[in-house]
PDB file of N, CA and C in Angstrom:
ATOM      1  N   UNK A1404      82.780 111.746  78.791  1.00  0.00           N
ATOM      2  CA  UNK A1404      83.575 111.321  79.928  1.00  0.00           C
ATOM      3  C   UNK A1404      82.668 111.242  81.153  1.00  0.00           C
ATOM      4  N   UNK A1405      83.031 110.210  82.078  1.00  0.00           N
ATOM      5  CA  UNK A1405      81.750 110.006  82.982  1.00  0.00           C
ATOM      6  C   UNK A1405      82.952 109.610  84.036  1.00  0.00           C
ATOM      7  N   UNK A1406      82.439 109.504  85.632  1.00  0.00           N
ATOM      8  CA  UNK A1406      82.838 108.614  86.379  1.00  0.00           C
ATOM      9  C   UNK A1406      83.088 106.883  86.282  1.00  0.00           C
ATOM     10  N   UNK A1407      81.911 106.350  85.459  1.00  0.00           N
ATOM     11  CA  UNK A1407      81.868 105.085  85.754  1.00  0.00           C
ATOM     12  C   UNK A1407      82.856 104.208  84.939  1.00  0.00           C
ATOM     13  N   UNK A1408      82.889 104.974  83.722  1.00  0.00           N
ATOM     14  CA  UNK A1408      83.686 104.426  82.479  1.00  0.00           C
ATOM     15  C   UNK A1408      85.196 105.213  82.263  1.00  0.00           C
ATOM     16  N   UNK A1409      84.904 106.090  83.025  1.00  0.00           N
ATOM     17  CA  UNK A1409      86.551 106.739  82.673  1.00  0.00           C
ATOM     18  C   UNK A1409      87.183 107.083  84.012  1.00  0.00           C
ATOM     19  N   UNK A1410      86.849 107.752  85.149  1.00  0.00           N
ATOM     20  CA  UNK A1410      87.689 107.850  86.483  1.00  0.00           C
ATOM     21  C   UNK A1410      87.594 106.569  87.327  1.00  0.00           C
ATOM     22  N   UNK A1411      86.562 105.993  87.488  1.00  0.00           N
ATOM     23  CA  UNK A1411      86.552 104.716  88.408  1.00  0.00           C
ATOM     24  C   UNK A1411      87.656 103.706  88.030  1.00  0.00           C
ATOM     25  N   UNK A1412      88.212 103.322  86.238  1.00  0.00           N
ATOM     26  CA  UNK A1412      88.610 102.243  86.045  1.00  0.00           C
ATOM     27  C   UNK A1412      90.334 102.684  86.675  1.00  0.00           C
ATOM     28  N   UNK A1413      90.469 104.061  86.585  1.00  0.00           N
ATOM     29  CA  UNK A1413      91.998 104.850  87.000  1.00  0.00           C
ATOM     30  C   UNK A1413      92.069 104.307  88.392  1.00  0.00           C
ATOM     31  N   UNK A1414      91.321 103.614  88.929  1.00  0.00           N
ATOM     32  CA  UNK A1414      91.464 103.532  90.562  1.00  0.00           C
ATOM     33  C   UNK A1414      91.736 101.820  90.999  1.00  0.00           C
ATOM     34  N   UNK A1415      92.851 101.113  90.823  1.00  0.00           N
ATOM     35  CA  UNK A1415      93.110  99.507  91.170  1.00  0.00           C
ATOM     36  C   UNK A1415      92.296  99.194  92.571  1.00  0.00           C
ATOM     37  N   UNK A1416      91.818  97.979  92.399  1.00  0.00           N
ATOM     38  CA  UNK A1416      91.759  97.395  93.891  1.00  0.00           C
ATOM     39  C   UNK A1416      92.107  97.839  94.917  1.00  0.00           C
ATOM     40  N   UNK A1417      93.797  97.222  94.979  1.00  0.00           N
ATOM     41  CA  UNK A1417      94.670  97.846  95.991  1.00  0.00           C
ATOM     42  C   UNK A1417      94.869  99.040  96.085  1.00  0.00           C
ATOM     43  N   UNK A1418      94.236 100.417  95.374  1.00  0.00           N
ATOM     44  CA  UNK A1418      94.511 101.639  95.426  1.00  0.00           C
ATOM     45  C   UNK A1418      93.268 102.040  96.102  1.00  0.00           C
ATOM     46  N   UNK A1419      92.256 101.252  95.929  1.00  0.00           N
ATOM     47  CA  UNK A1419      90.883 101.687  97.047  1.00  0.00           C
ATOM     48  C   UNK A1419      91.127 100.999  98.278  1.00  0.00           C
ATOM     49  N   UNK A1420      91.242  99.813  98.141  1.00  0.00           N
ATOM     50  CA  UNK A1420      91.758  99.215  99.705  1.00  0.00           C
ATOM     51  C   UNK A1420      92.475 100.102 100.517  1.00  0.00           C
ATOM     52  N   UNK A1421      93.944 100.762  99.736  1.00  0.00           N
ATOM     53  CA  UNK A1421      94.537 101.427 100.751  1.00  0.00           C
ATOM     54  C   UNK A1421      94.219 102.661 100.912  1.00  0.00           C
ATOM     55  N   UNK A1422      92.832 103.336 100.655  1.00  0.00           N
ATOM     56  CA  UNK A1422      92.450 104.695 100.987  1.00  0.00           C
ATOM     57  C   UNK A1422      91.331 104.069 101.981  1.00  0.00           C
ATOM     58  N   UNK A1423      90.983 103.164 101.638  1.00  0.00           N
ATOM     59  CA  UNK A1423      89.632 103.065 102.926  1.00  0.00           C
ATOM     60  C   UNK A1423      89.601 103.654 103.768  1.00  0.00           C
ATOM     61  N   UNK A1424      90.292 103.692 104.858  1.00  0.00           N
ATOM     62  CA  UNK A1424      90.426 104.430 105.831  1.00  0.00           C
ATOM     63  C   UNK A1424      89.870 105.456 105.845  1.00  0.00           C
ATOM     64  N   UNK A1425      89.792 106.312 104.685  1.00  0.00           N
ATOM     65  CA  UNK A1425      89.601 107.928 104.747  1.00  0.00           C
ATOM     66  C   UNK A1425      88.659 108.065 103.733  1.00  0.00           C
ATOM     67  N   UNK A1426      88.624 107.268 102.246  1.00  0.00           N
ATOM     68  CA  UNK A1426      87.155 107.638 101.504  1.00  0.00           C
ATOM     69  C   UNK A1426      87.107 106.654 100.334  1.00  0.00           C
ATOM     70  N   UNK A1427      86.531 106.004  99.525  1.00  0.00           N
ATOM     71  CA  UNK A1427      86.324 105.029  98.691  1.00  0.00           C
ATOM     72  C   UNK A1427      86.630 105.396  97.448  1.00  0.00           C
ATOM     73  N   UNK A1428      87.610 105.216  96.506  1.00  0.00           N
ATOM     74  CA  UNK A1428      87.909 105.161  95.396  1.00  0.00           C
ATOM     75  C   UNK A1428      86.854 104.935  94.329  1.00  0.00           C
ATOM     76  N   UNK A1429      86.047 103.829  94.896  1.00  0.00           N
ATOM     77  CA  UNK A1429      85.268 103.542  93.611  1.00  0.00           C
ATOM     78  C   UNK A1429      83.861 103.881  93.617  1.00  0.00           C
ATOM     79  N   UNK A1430      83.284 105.259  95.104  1.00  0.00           N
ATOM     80  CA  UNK A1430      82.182 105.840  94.922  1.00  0.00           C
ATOM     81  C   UNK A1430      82.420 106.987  94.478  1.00  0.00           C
ATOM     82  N   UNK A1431      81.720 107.767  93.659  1.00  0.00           N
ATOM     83  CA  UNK A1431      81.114 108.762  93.121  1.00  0.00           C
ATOM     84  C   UNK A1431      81.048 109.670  93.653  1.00  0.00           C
ATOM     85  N   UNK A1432      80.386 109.840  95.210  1.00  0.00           N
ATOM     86  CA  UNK A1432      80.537 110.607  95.958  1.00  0.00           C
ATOM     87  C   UNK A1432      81.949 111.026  96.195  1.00  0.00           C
ATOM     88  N   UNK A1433      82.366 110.181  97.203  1.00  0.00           N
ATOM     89  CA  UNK A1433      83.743 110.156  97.293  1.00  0.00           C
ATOM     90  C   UNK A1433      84.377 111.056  97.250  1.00  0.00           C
ATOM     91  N   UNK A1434      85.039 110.375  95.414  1.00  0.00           N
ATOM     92  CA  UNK A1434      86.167 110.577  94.792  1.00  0.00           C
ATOM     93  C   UNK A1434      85.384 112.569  94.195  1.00  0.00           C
ATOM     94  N   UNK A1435      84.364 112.800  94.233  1.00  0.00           N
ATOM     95  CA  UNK A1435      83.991 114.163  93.878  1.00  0.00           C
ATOM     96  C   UNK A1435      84.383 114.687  95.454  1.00  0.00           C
ATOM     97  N   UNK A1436      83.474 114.165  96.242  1.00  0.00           N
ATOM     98  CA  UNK A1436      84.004 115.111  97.466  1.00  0.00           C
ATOM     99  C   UNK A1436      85.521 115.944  97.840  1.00  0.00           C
ATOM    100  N   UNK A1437      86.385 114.359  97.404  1.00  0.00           N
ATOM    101  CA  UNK A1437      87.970 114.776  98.060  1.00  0.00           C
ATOM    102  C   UNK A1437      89.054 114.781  96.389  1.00  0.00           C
ATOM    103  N   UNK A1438      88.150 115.110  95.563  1.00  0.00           N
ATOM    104  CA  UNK A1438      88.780 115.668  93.998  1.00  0.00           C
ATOM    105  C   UNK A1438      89.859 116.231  93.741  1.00  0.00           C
ATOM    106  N   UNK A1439      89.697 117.530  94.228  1.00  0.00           N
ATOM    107  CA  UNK A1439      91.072 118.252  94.357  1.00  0.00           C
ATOM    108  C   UNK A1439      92.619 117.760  95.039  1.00  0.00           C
ATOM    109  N   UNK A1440      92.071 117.179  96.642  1.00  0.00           N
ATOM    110  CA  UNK A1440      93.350 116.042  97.475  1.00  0.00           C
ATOM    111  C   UNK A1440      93.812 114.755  96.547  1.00  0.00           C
ATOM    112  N   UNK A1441      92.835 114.434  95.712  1.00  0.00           N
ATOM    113  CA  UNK A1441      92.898 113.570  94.893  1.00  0.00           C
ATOM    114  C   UNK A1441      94.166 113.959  93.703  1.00  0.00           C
ATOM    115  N   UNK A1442      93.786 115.182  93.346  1.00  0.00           N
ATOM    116  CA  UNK A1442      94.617 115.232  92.033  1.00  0.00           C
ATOM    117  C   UNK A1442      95.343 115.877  92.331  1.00  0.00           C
ATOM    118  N   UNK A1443      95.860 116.466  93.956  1.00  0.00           N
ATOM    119  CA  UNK A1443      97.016 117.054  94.151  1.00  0.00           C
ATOM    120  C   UNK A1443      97.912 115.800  94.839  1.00  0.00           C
ATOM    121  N   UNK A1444      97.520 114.617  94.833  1.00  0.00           N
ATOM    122  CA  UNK A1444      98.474 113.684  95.194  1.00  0.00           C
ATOM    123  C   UNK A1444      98.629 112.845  94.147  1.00  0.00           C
ATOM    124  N   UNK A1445      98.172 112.721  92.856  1.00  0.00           N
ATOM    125  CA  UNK A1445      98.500 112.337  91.799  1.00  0.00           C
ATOM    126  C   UNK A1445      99.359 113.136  90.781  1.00  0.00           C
ATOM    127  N   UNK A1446      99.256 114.366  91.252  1.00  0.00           N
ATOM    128  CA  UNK A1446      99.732 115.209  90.815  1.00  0.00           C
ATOM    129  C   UNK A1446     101.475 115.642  91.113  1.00  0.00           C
ATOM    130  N   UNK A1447     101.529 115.053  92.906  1.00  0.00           N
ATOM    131  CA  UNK A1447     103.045 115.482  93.270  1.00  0.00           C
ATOM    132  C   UNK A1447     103.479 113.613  93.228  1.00  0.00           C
ATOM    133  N   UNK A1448     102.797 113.032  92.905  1.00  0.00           N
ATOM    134  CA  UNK A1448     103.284 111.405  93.083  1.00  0.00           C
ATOM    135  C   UNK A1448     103.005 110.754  94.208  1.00  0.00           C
ATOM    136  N   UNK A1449     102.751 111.492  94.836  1.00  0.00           N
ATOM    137  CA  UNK A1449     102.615 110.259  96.483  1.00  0.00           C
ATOM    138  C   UNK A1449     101.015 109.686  96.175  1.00  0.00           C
ATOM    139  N   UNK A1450     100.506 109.553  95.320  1.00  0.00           N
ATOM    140  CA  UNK A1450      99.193 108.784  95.467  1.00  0.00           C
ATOM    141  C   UNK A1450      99.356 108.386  93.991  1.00  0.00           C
ATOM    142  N   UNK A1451      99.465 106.936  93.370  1.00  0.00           N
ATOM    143  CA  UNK A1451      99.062 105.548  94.384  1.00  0.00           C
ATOM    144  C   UNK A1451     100.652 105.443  95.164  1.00  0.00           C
ATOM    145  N   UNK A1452     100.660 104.843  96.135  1.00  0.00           N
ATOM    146  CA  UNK A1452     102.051 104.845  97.234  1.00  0.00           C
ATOM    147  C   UNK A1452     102.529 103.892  96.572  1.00  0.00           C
ATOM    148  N   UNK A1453     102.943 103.057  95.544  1.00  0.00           N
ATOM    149  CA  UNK A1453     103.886 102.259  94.805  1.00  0.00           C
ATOM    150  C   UNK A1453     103.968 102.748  93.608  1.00  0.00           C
ATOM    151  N   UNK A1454     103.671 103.902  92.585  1.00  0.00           N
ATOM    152  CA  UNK A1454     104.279 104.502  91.593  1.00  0.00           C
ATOM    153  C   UNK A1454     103.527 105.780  90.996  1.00  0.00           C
ATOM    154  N   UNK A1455     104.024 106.593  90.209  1.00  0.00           N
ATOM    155  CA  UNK A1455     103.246 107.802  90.362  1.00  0.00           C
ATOM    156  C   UNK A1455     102.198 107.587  89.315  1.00  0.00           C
ATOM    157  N   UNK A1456     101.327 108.197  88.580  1.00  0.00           N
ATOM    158  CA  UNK A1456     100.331 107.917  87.556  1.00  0.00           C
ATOM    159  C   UNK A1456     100.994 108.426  86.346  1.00  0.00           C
ATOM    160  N   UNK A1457     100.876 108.093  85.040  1.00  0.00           N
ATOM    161  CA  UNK A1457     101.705 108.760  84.070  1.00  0.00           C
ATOM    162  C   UNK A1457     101.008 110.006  83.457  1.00  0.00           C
ATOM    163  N   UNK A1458     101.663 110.817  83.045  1.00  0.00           N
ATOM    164  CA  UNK A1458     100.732 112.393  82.848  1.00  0.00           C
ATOM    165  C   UNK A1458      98.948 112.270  81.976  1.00  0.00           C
ATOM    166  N   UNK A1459      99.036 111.050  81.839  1.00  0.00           N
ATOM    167  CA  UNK A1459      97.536 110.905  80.540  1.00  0.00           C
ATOM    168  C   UNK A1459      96.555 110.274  81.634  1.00  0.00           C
ATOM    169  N   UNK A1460      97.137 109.998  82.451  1.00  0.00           N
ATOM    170  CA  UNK A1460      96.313 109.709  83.759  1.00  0.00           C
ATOM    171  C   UNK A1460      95.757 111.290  84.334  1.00  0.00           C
ATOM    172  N   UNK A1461      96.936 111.792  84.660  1.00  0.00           N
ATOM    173  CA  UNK A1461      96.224 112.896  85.070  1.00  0.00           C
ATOM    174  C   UNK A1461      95.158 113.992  84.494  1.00  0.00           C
ATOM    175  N   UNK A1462      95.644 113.823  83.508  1.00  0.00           N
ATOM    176  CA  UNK A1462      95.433 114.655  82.713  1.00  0.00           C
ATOM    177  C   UNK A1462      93.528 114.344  82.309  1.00  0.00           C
ATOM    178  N   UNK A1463      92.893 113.368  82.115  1.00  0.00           N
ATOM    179  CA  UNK A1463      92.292 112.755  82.253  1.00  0.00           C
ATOM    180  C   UNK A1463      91.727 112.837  83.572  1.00  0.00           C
ATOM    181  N   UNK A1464      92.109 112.962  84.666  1.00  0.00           N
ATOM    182  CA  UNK A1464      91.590 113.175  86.449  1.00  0.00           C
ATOM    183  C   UNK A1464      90.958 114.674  86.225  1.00  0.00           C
ATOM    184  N   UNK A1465      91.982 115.116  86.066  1.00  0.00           N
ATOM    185  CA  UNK A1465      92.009 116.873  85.599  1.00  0.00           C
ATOM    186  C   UNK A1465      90.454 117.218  84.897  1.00  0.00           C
ATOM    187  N   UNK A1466      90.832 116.656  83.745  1.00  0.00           N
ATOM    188  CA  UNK A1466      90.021 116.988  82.536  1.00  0.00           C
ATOM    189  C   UNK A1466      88.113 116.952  83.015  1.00  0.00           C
ATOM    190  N   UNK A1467      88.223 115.546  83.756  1.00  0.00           N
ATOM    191  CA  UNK A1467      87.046 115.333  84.730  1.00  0.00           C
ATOM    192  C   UNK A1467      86.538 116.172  85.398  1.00  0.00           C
ATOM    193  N   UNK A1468      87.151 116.763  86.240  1.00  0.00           N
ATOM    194  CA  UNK A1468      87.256 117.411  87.312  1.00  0.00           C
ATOM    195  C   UNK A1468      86.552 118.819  86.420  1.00  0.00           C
ATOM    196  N   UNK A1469      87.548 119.570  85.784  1.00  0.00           N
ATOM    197  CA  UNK A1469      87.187 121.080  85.041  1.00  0.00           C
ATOM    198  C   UNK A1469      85.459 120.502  84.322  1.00  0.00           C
ATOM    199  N   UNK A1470      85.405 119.304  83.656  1.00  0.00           N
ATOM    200  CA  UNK A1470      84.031 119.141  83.151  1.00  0.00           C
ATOM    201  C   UNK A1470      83.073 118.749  83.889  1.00  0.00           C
ATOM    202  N   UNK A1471      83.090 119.267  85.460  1.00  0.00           N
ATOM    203  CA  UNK A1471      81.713 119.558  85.943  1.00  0.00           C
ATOM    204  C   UNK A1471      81.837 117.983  86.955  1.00  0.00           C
ATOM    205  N   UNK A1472      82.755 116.850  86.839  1.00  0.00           N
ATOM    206  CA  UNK A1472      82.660 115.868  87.314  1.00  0.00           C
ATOM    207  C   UNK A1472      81.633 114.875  87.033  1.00  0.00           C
ATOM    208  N   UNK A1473      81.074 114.663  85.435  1.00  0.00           N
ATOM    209  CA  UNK A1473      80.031 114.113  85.206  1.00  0.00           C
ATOM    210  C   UNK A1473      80.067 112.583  85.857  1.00  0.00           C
ATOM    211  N   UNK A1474      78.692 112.240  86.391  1.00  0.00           N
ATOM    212  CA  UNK A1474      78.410 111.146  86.954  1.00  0.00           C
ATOM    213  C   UNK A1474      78.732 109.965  85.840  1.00  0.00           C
TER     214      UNK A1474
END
């Protein structure tokens, strides 16, 4: 499991567009920096703001996350 091939593709267009503001979906940095805000708003549903992620999504965010966040 890596960033490039397995968390980046979880992230639409319009789901990086509408975080710009605050941090880039589809860098590396990023999405490690703000990880946790990440999967606690995927987690209660308010992130992506038009539907929630289905649990194999998360679960998968999660799974990333506990394995060290490989690049």
């Amino acid at each position: 499991m890596n960033f490039r091939d397995d968390i980046k593709p979880l992230f639409r267009e319009e789901d990086r567009e509408e975080m710009l503001y605050a941090f880039d979906l589809w860098s590396y940095a990023d999405v490690k920096e703000y990880s946790a805000s990440i999967l606690d708003r995927v987690e209660d549903g308010t992130m992506p703001c038009d539907e929630p992620w289905p649990r194999e999504r998360i679960d998968l965010f999660a799974g990333w996350i506990t394995a060290g966040m490989p690049e």
